[in-house]
Amino acid sequence: MKRNLMVGLLVVGFLMGSVNQPIAVQANSTTTKSITENYVKVDVDVRLQKKAYQIYSKPYGYEGYQTIDNSTAYVGNDYTVKQEAISGNNRYYYIVYGKGKAGWINTKGFTKLDRPIYKTLNKNMKLTSGNYNVFTAPYLSKNSRILSKTQGYIDNDYVVKKQAQSGGATYYQITLANKQMVWVNANGFKALAKESYKKVSIAGNITSSTAALYTKPYLYKGSRYVGTTAKNKGRAVKITESAITPKGVFYKVNGLGWLPKSSIKEDDKKMEKVQKLLNSKYRSPNYGIYVRRLSDGKTATMHGNTNFTAASTGKLPAIYYTQKMINSGKIKYSSRYENKRAINNMPLSYQPWGAGVLQYEPWGKYFPIDTILKWTIQKSDNQGANFLGYYGGNQYSSAMKKEISKVVGRQWTSWGKVSAKDNAKLIEAIYRQGGKAPRYLQSTNYDNQRIPKYLPVPVGHKIGDLYDLAHDVGIVYAKEPYVISVMTKNYTGYEKISVLSRDVYNILK
């Protein structure tokens, strides 16, 4: 029993002593089994795109593989890959890089490149877009690099001898001035047009401010864009040549260049017919006549610069200037002013009696300027014109006189004497500045006589009468609006103005 107890204690003592003793482990006793090698022959062009990918001596996981480099220094380089390896869920390309170095990189670090399909061409093309890249080789092909944008080559002509399909698009090879051969997306080009010129002799007016100007017809060899017609809208021009282009007919304007026919309104000779009418029937000095088409500025005139007593057409300056003050915000339509004796006592005041209704209103009453503007136009209100001159024109101030002088093109100090041309310029200025005045001119107490009487279209006009004088000046809202201004004396009368207006309309309509 004692012997058995002793043996038991010795065993326990041995076991307890062995807990703190080191256990020796043989090096490499546990190893990872290498991946089965699987190589595949390939033939692809690729571009190294990503940094920090490891370069291995063998595909990662293959027996004996080692890290020998990383991809950072070689990003952007292109390679032709002949061998690929599969390692688990990854694939690796074998590349020769640097100076005689070689190794394996995960395929995720690369972008596959296209191998372009080439075709021989012989096309005359013009580079028309500046939004494309210029490449050393077709996009997404081996050794393709961006050199620049096409902006610096717009309107240059090239003979394209080769094209390539690459990266899902077509590219043209062109030779730059420095003899370098480069590639550009075919969408940046247009084919040069077959040239077809014709000598012409046409008068017209430029009607567009945005039409393109070229040194030669659009898409003709040597044609270059030089700007727009922004500074030439309304300009009368002489056309000497026409040409057919992919964008339609182009006209040559001497001293300007080539522009689309659609941007020019050819002279229809209608105003010449109006002038012949005036020459044949209205030569009498009893007339002062001025006609101007608003679209192109063409005019016809008979004694158009002869001064007549203005009568109520002399109210046009006050109407124009009051509307200008309203448009500029210096006066509101609702601004109310006092009807007082001072308005009739200015040096340029009309006699208050005669036409109009303001003369019957009490002194001290306030009126919106809009009401008086309407009465002055629609009722030819004499005292209303004084009201406008006093409040709208600041008592015919020097600023107002300067503005009216600018409109009529001469020094203006008084409404008393005026020519048909002066009145035409004033009513055109009223028309162009807009506001309520042009609308009021289309609805007056005198719309059944003179200029509007026989016309089937709206007319905005201002009449004037005094003794033997009968005047009218208006905007005729024909298909192409025009101004007609007629001054008469020696009892020429309303009806002759109406007949003249009808004759002019029948030509210009």
Coordinates of C-alpha atoms in Angstrom, one line a residue:
M1 CA 0.0 0.0 0.0
K2 CA 2.8 2.4 1.0
R3 CA 4.7 1.4 -2.1
N4 CA 1.8 2.1 -4.3
L5 CA 1.2 5.5 -2.7
M6 CA 4.9 6.4 -3.2
V7 CA 4.7 5.5 -6.9
G8 CA 1.6 7.5 -7.3
L9 CA 3.2 10.6 -5.7
L10 CA 6.3 10.2 -7.9
V11 CA 4.1 10.1 -11.0
V12 CA 2.1 13.2 -10.0
G13 CA 5.4 15.0 -9.2
F14 CA 6.8 14.2 -12.6
L15 CA 3.6 15.4 -14.4
M16 CA 3.5 18.6 -12.4
G17 CA 7.1 19.4 -13.1
S18 CA 6.7 18.8 -16.9
V19 CA 4.1 21.7 -17.3
N20 CA 6.8 24.4 -17.5
Q21 CA 9.2 22.7 -19.7
P22 CA 9.7 24.0 -23.4
I23 CA 8.6 21.7 -26.3
A24 CA 11.0 21.8 -29.2
V25 CA 9.3 22.3 -32.7
Q26 CA 11.1 21.4 -35.9
A27 CA 11.3 24.3 -38.5
N28 CA 8.9 24.1 -41.5
S29 CA 7.2 21.2 -39.9
T30 CA 3.9 22.8 -41.1
T31 CA 3.7 24.1 -44.7
T32 CA 1.0 25.5 -47.1
K33 CA 0.4 23.3 -50.0
S34 CA 1.3 25.1 -53.3
I35 CA -1.4 25.9 -55.9
T36 CA -1.5 23.7 -58.9
E37 CA 0.1 25.6 -61.8
N38 CA -2.1 26.4 -64.7
Y39 CA -0.6 28.4 -67.6
V40 CA -2.6 29.6 -70.7
K41 CA -1.2 30.9 -73.9
V42 CA -2.8 34.3 -74.9
D43 CA -2.1 37.1 -77.2
V44 CA -3.5 40.4 -75.9
D45 CA -2.4 44.0 -75.7
V46 CA -2.9 45.6 -72.3
R47 CA -2.1 48.9 -70.4
L48 CA -1.0 48.9 -66.8
Q49 CA -3.4 51.2 -65.1
K50 CA -3.1 50.7 -61.3
K51 CA -0.4 51.5 -58.8
A52 CA 0.9 49.3 -56.0
Y53 CA 0.2 45.9 -57.5
Q54 CA 2.9 43.4 -56.6
I55 CA 5.1 41.9 -59.3
Y56 CA 6.0 38.3 -58.6
S57 CA 8.7 35.9 -59.9
K58 CA 5.9 33.4 -60.4
P59 CA 2.1 33.7 -60.3
Y60 CA 1.1 34.3 -56.7
G61 CA 0.7 31.1 -54.8
Y62 CA 2.7 29.0 -57.2
E63 CA 5.6 27.1 -55.5
G64 CA 8.6 29.2 -55.1
Y65 CA 6.9 32.6 -56.0
Q66 CA 8.5 35.7 -54.6
T67 CA 7.7 39.4 -54.7
I68 CA 10.2 41.1 -56.9
D69 CA 8.8 44.6 -57.6
N70 CA 5.5 46.6 -57.7
S71 CA 3.6 48.3 -60.5
T72 CA 3.8 51.9 -59.5
A73 CA 6.8 52.9 -61.6
Y74 CA 5.3 51.3 -64.7
V75 CA 1.7 52.6 -64.7
G76 CA 0.6 53.8 -68.2
N77 CA 2.9 51.4 -70.0
D78 CA 1.5 49.1 -72.7
Y79 CA 2.5 45.4 -73.1
T80 CA 1.7 42.5 -75.4
V81 CA 1.0 39.6 -73.2
K82 CA 1.7 36.0 -74.4
Q83 CA 1.1 34.1 -71.2
E84 CA -1.5 34.1 -68.5
A85 CA -1.7 32.0 -65.3
I86 CA -4.7 31.0 -63.2
S87 CA -4.2 31.1 -59.4
G88 CA -7.3 30.3 -57.4
N89 CA -9.8 33.0 -58.2
N90 CA -7.2 35.3 -59.8
R91 CA -5.4 35.5 -63.0
Y92 CA -1.9 36.9 -63.7
Y93 CA -0.2 38.3 -66.8
Y94 CA 3.4 37.7 -67.6
I95 CA 5.1 40.9 -68.8
V96 CA 8.6 42.0 -69.8
Y97 CA 9.0 45.4 -68.2
G98 CA 11.7 47.9 -67.4
K99 CA 15.1 47.0 -68.8
G100 CA 14.9 43.3 -69.4
K101 CA 12.9 42.6 -66.3
A102 CA 10.0 40.1 -66.3
G103 CA 7.3 39.1 -63.8
W104 CA 3.7 38.3 -63.1
I105 CA 1.0 40.9 -62.2
N106 CA -2.7 40.4 -61.3
T107 CA -4.8 41.0 -64.4
K108 CA -7.0 43.5 -62.4
G109 CA -4.1 46.0 -62.7
F110 CA -4.6 46.2 -66.5
T111 CA -7.0 47.5 -69.1
K112 CA -7.3 45.5 -72.2
L113 CA -6.5 47.4 -75.4
D114 CA -8.0 47.1 -78.8
R115 CA -6.2 45.9 -81.9
P116 CA -7.6 48.3 -84.5
I117 CA -9.0 47.2 -87.8
Y118 CA -7.4 49.4 -90.4
K119 CA -8.8 50.5 -93.8
T120 CA -7.2 52.5 -96.6
L121 CA -9.0 55.7 -97.6
N122 CA -8.6 58.7 -99.8
K123 CA -11.0 61.4 -98.4
N124 CA -10.7 65.2 -98.4
M125 CA -12.0 66.2 -94.9
K126 CA -12.2 69.4 -92.8
L127 CA -11.8 69.2 -89.0
T128 CA -14.8 71.0 -87.7
S129 CA -14.9 70.3 -83.9
G130 CA -12.5 71.3 -81.2
N131 CA -13.9 68.9 -78.6
Y132 CA -11.9 65.8 -79.5
N133 CA -8.5 64.4 -78.5
V134 CA -5.5 64.1 -80.8
F135 CA -3.9 60.7 -80.3
T136 CA -0.5 59.1 -81.2
A137 CA -2.4 56.0 -82.2
P138 CA -6.1 55.0 -82.4
Y139 CA -7.8 55.4 -79.0
L140 CA -7.5 52.4 -76.7
S141 CA -4.9 50.8 -78.9
K142 CA -1.3 50.0 -78.0
N143 CA 1.0 53.1 -77.6
S144 CA -2.0 55.5 -77.9
R145 CA -1.4 58.7 -76.0
I146 CA -3.3 62.0 -75.9
L147 CA -1.2 64.8 -77.5
S148 CA -3.8 67.7 -77.4
K149 CA -7.3 68.8 -78.1
T150 CA -8.5 69.4 -81.7
Q151 CA -9.3 73.1 -80.9
G152 CA -6.1 74.3 -82.4
Y153 CA -6.8 72.5 -85.7
I154 CA -10.4 73.6 -86.4
D155 CA -11.1 74.4 -90.1
N156 CA -7.9 72.8 -91.3
D157 CA -8.3 70.6 -94.3
Y158 CA -6.7 67.1 -94.5
V159 CA -6.4 64.2 -96.9
V160 CA -7.4 61.1 -94.9
K161 CA -5.6 58.0 -96.2
K162 CA -6.2 55.6 -93.3
Q163 CA -9.0 54.9 -90.8
A164 CA -9.2 52.6 -87.8
Q165 CA -11.9 51.0 -85.8
S166 CA -10.9 51.0 -82.2
G167 CA -12.6 51.5 -78.8
G168 CA -16.0 51.3 -80.4
A169 CA -15.4 54.3 -82.7
T170 CA -13.8 55.2 -86.0
Y171 CA -10.6 57.2 -86.1
Y172 CA -8.9 59.0 -89.0
Q173 CA -5.2 59.3 -89.4
I174 CA -4.1 62.8 -90.5
T175 CA -0.7 64.5 -91.0
L176 CA -0.2 67.7 -89.1
A177 CA 1.8 70.7 -90.5
N178 CA 4.9 69.4 -88.7
K179 CA 4.6 66.1 -90.6
Q180 CA 3.5 64.2 -87.4
M181 CA 0.9 61.6 -88.1
V182 CA -1.9 61.5 -85.5
W183 CA -5.4 60.0 -85.0
V184 CA -8.7 61.9 -84.4
N185 CA -12.2 60.6 -83.9
A186 CA -14.0 60.6 -87.3
N187 CA -16.9 62.5 -85.8
G188 CA -14.7 65.6 -85.6
F189 CA -14.6 65.8 -89.4
K190 CA -16.9 66.7 -92.3
A191 CA -16.3 65.9 -95.9
L192 CA -15.2 68.8 -98.1
A193 CA -18.0 69.9 -100.4
K194 CA -17.9 69.7 -104.2
E195 CA -17.4 73.3 -105.2
S196 CA -20.1 75.0 -107.3
Y197 CA -19.9 78.8 -107.8
K198 CA -22.2 81.2 -109.7
K199 CA -21.8 84.9 -110.5
V200 CA -24.7 87.0 -109.3
S201 CA -25.6 90.6 -108.7
I202 CA -28.1 90.9 -105.8
A203 CA -28.8 93.7 -103.4
G204 CA -30.0 92.8 -99.9
N205 CA -29.8 93.4 -96.2
I206 CA -28.3 91.2 -93.5
T207 CA -31.2 90.2 -91.2
S208 CA -29.4 88.0 -88.7
S209 CA -27.0 88.9 -85.9
T210 CA -25.8 85.3 -85.4
A211 CA -25.1 84.0 -88.9
A212 CA -21.6 82.5 -89.3
L213 CA -19.1 84.2 -91.6
Y214 CA -16.5 82.2 -93.6
T215 CA -13.5 83.1 -95.8
K216 CA -15.0 80.7 -98.4
P217 CA -18.3 78.8 -98.7
Y218 CA -19.0 76.4 -95.9
L219 CA -17.0 73.2 -96.2
Y220 CA -15.2 74.4 -99.3
K221 CA -11.4 73.7 -99.3
G222 CA -9.7 76.6 -97.5
S223 CA -12.9 77.8 -95.8
R224 CA -12.3 79.2 -92.3
Y225 CA -14.8 80.5 -89.8
V226 CA -14.1 84.2 -89.1
G227 CA -17.0 85.3 -86.8
T228 CA -20.7 86.2 -87.0
T229 CA -22.8 89.0 -88.4
A230 CA -23.4 90.5 -84.9
K231 CA -22.1 93.9 -86.0
N232 CA -23.6 93.9 -89.4
K233 CA -27.3 93.2 -88.8
G234 CA -29.4 95.6 -90.9
R235 CA -26.4 96.4 -93.2
A236 CA -27.3 96.9 -96.9
V237 CA -25.0 94.6 -99.0
K238 CA -24.1 93.8 -102.5
I239 CA -23.9 90.1 -103.3
T240 CA -21.5 89.1 -106.1
E241 CA -21.3 85.3 -105.9
S242 CA -23.4 82.3 -104.7
A243 CA -22.3 78.8 -103.9
I244 CA -24.1 75.5 -103.1
T245 CA -22.9 73.9 -99.8
P246 CA -24.1 71.1 -97.5
K247 CA -25.9 73.8 -95.5
G248 CA -27.6 75.3 -98.5
V249 CA -26.8 78.3 -100.6
F250 CA -24.1 80.8 -99.4
Y251 CA -23.6 84.3 -100.6
K252 CA -20.4 86.3 -101.0
V253 CA -20.6 89.8 -99.6
N254 CA -17.7 92.0 -100.7
G255 CA -15.6 93.1 -97.8
L256 CA -17.3 90.7 -95.4
G257 CA -17.1 87.1 -96.5
W258 CA -19.4 84.2 -97.2
L259 CA -22.6 83.7 -95.2
P260 CA -25.9 81.7 -95.5
K261 CA -28.5 83.0 -97.9
S262 CA -31.0 82.6 -95.1
S263 CA -29.3 85.4 -93.2
I264 CA -29.9 87.9 -96.1
K265 CA -33.2 89.5 -97.2
E266 CA -32.9 90.1 -100.9
D267 CA -34.2 93.4 -102.1
D268 CA -37.6 92.8 -103.5
K269 CA -37.7 96.1 -105.4
K270 CA -40.9 97.0 -103.7
M271 CA -39.6 100.2 -102.2
E272 CA -38.4 101.2 -105.7
K273 CA -42.0 100.8 -106.9
V274 CA -43.2 103.0 -104.1
Q275 CA -40.6 105.6 -105.1
K276 CA -41.9 105.4 -108.7
L277 CA -45.4 106.0 -107.4
L278 CA -44.4 109.1 -105.5
N279 CA -42.5 110.4 -108.5
S280 CA -45.5 109.9 -110.8
K281 CA -48.4 111.1 -108.6
Y282 CA -47.1 113.0 -105.6
R283 CA -44.5 115.5 -106.8
S284 CA -46.6 118.5 -105.7
P285 CA -44.9 120.7 -103.0
N286 CA -48.2 120.4 -101.1
Y287 CA -46.9 117.0 -100.0
G288 CA -44.1 115.9 -97.7
I289 CA -43.9 112.1 -97.7
Y290 CA -41.5 109.6 -96.1
V291 CA -41.9 105.8 -96.2
R292 CA -39.6 103.4 -94.4
R293 CA -39.7 99.6 -94.1
L294 CA -38.7 98.6 -90.6
S295 CA -37.2 95.2 -91.5
D296 CA -34.4 96.6 -93.8
G297 CA -34.6 100.4 -93.6
K298 CA -35.4 100.8 -97.3
T299 CA -37.1 104.2 -97.9
A300 CA -39.0 106.2 -100.5
T301 CA -39.6 109.9 -100.1
M302 CA -41.0 113.0 -101.7
H303 CA -40.2 116.3 -100.1
G304 CA -39.4 114.2 -97.0
N305 CA -37.1 116.9 -95.5
T306 CA -39.4 119.8 -96.2
N307 CA -40.6 121.5 -92.9
F308 CA -44.3 121.9 -92.3
T309 CA -46.2 123.4 -89.3
A310 CA -46.5 120.3 -87.1
A311 CA -50.0 120.9 -85.8
S312 CA -50.9 117.9 -83.5
T313 CA -48.1 115.7 -84.8
G314 CA -45.9 118.0 -82.6
K315 CA -47.2 116.0 -79.7
L316 CA -45.1 113.0 -80.6
P317 CA -42.0 114.3 -78.7
A318 CA -43.9 114.6 -75.4
I319 CA -45.5 111.2 -76.0
Y320 CA -42.2 109.5 -76.8
Y321 CA -40.3 111.1 -73.9
T322 CA -43.0 110.4 -71.3
Q323 CA -43.1 106.7 -72.4
K324 CA -39.3 106.7 -72.1
M325 CA -39.4 108.0 -68.5
I326 CA -42.0 105.3 -67.7
N327 CA -39.9 102.6 -69.2
S328 CA -36.8 103.7 -67.3
G329 CA -38.7 103.6 -64.0
K330 CA -38.4 107.4 -63.4
I331 CA -42.2 107.7 -63.6
K332 CA -44.9 105.1 -63.0
Y333 CA -48.1 104.7 -65.1
S334 CA -49.9 105.3 -61.8
S335 CA -48.0 108.4 -60.8
R336 CA -50.5 111.2 -60.2
Y337 CA -49.9 114.8 -61.0
E338 CA -51.9 118.0 -60.6
N339 CA -53.8 119.6 -63.4
K340 CA -52.7 123.2 -62.9
R341 CA -52.5 126.4 -64.9
A342 CA -48.7 126.3 -65.1
I343 CA -48.9 123.4 -67.6
N344 CA -50.4 125.8 -70.2
N345 CA -48.0 128.6 -69.6
M346 CA -44.7 127.0 -70.8
P347 CA -43.0 128.4 -73.9
L348 CA -43.8 125.2 -75.8
S349 CA -47.4 124.8 -74.6
Y350 CA -50.3 124.2 -77.0
Q351 CA -53.3 126.4 -76.8
P352 CA -55.5 124.4 -74.3
W353 CA -58.7 124.8 -76.3
G354 CA -59.5 122.7 -79.3
A355 CA -59.0 118.9 -79.3
G356 CA -59.2 117.0 -76.0
V357 CA -61.1 116.7 -72.7
L358 CA -58.5 117.7 -70.1
Q359 CA -59.4 121.4 -70.6
Y360 CA -62.8 120.7 -69.1
E361 CA -61.4 119.2 -65.9
P362 CA -61.0 121.4 -62.8
W363 CA -57.7 122.9 -61.7
G364 CA -56.2 121.1 -58.7
K365 CA -57.4 117.7 -59.7
Y366 CA -54.8 114.9 -59.9
F367 CA -54.5 112.5 -62.8
P368 CA -52.4 109.3 -63.4
I369 CA -49.9 110.0 -66.1
D370 CA -51.2 107.0 -67.9
T371 CA -54.6 108.6 -68.3
I372 CA -53.2 111.7 -69.8
L373 CA -50.9 109.7 -72.1
K374 CA -53.9 107.8 -73.4
W375 CA -56.0 111.0 -73.9
T376 CA -53.1 112.8 -75.7
I377 CA -52.7 109.9 -78.1
Q378 CA -56.3 108.8 -78.6
K379 CA -58.1 112.2 -78.4
S380 CA -55.2 114.4 -79.6
D381 CA -55.6 116.3 -76.3
N382 CA -53.9 119.7 -76.5
Q383 CA -53.9 120.3 -72.8
G384 CA -52.9 116.6 -72.3
A385 CA -49.8 117.3 -74.4
N386 CA -48.9 120.2 -72.2
F387 CA -49.4 118.0 -69.1
L388 CA -47.0 115.4 -70.6
G389 CA -44.5 118.1 -71.6
Y390 CA -44.6 119.6 -68.1
Y391 CA -44.4 116.4 -66.0
G392 CA -43.1 113.7 -68.3
G393 CA -40.6 116.0 -70.1
N394 CA -39.8 118.1 -67.0
Q395 CA -41.0 121.3 -68.8
Y396 CA -39.3 120.4 -72.0
S397 CA -35.9 120.2 -70.2
S398 CA -32.6 120.3 -71.9
A399 CA -32.3 116.5 -71.4
M400 CA -35.5 116.0 -73.3
K401 CA -34.4 118.3 -76.1
K402 CA -31.1 116.4 -76.3
E403 CA -32.9 113.1 -76.5
I404 CA -35.4 114.2 -79.2
S405 CA -32.4 115.7 -81.2
K406 CA -30.8 112.2 -81.0
V407 CA -34.0 110.6 -82.4
V408 CA -34.6 112.9 -85.3
G409 CA -30.9 113.4 -86.2
R410 CA -30.8 117.1 -85.9
Q411 CA -30.9 119.8 -83.2
W412 CA -34.4 119.9 -81.9
T413 CA -35.7 122.9 -79.8
S414 CA -39.4 123.1 -80.7
W415 CA -42.2 121.0 -82.0
G416 CA -43.5 123.8 -84.1
K417 CA -41.9 122.9 -87.5
V418 CA -41.3 119.4 -88.5
S419 CA -40.7 117.3 -91.7
A420 CA -42.3 114.0 -92.7
K421 CA -38.9 112.3 -92.1
D422 CA -38.8 113.8 -88.5
N423 CA -42.2 112.5 -87.7
A424 CA -41.4 109.1 -89.2
K425 CA -38.3 108.8 -86.9
L426 CA -40.3 109.8 -83.9
I427 CA -43.1 107.3 -84.4
E428 CA -40.6 104.6 -85.2
A429 CA -38.9 105.4 -81.9
I430 CA -42.2 105.1 -80.0
Y431 CA -42.8 101.8 -81.7
R432 CA -39.4 100.3 -80.9
Q433 CA -39.3 101.4 -77.3
G434 CA -42.6 99.7 -76.5
G435 CA -44.9 100.3 -73.6
K436 CA -48.5 101.3 -73.8
A437 CA -48.1 104.2 -76.2
P438 CA -47.8 102.0 -79.4
R439 CA -51.1 100.2 -78.3
Y440 CA -52.9 103.5 -77.7
L441 CA -51.8 104.7 -81.2
Q442 CA -53.8 101.8 -82.7
S443 CA -57.0 102.9 -81.1
T444 CA -57.7 106.6 -81.6
N445 CA -60.8 108.7 -82.5
Y446 CA -59.4 109.1 -86.0
D447 CA -59.0 105.5 -87.2
N448 CA -61.7 105.8 -90.0
Q449 CA -59.7 108.5 -91.9
R450 CA -56.4 109.2 -93.5
I451 CA -53.7 106.5 -93.3
P452 CA -55.9 103.6 -91.8
K453 CA -59.1 104.3 -93.8
Y454 CA -58.7 101.7 -96.5
L455 CA -56.2 99.3 -94.9
P456 CA -57.1 95.8 -93.7
V457 CA -54.4 95.7 -91.1
P458 CA -53.9 97.6 -87.8
V459 CA -52.3 101.0 -87.9
G460 CA -50.9 103.0 -85.0
H461 CA -51.0 106.7 -86.0
K462 CA -51.0 110.3 -84.9
I463 CA -52.9 112.9 -86.9
G464 CA -52.5 116.7 -87.1
D465 CA -54.9 119.4 -88.4
L466 CA -54.5 123.2 -88.6
Y467 CA -56.3 125.4 -91.1
D468 CA -55.3 124.2 -94.5
L469 CA -53.0 121.5 -93.1
A470 CA -53.8 117.8 -92.7
H471 CA -51.1 115.4 -91.5
D472 CA -50.8 111.8 -90.5
V473 CA -47.9 109.6 -89.5
G474 CA -48.3 105.9 -88.7
I475 CA -46.9 102.4 -88.3
V476 CA -48.7 100.1 -90.7
Y477 CA -48.7 96.5 -89.2
A478 CA -48.4 94.7 -92.5
K479 CA -46.6 91.4 -92.9
E480 CA -43.4 93.5 -92.9
P481 CA -44.3 96.7 -90.9
Y482 CA -43.5 100.0 -92.3
V483 CA -43.7 103.7 -91.4
I484 CA -45.6 106.1 -93.6
S485 CA -45.5 109.9 -92.8
V486 CA -47.6 112.3 -94.8
M487 CA -47.6 116.1 -94.4
T488 CA -50.0 118.2 -96.6
K489 CA -51.0 121.8 -97.0
N490 CA -53.2 124.0 -99.1
Y491 CA -56.3 121.9 -98.3
T492 CA -55.0 118.7 -99.9
G493 CA -57.3 116.9 -97.5
Y494 CA -57.8 113.6 -95.7
E495 CA -59.0 111.5 -98.7
K496 CA -55.8 112.0 -100.7
I497 CA -53.8 110.8 -97.7
S498 CA -56.1 107.7 -97.6
V499 CA -55.6 107.0 -101.3
L500 CA -51.8 107.4 -101.0
S501 CA -51.8 105.1 -98.0
R502 CA -53.8 102.5 -99.9
D503 CA -51.5 102.7 -103.0
V504 CA -48.4 102.3 -100.8
Y505 CA -49.9 99.4 -98.9
N506 CA -50.8 97.5 -102.2
I507 CA -47.2 97.6 -103.1
L508 CA -45.6 96.8 -99.7
K509 CA -48.2 94.3 -98.4

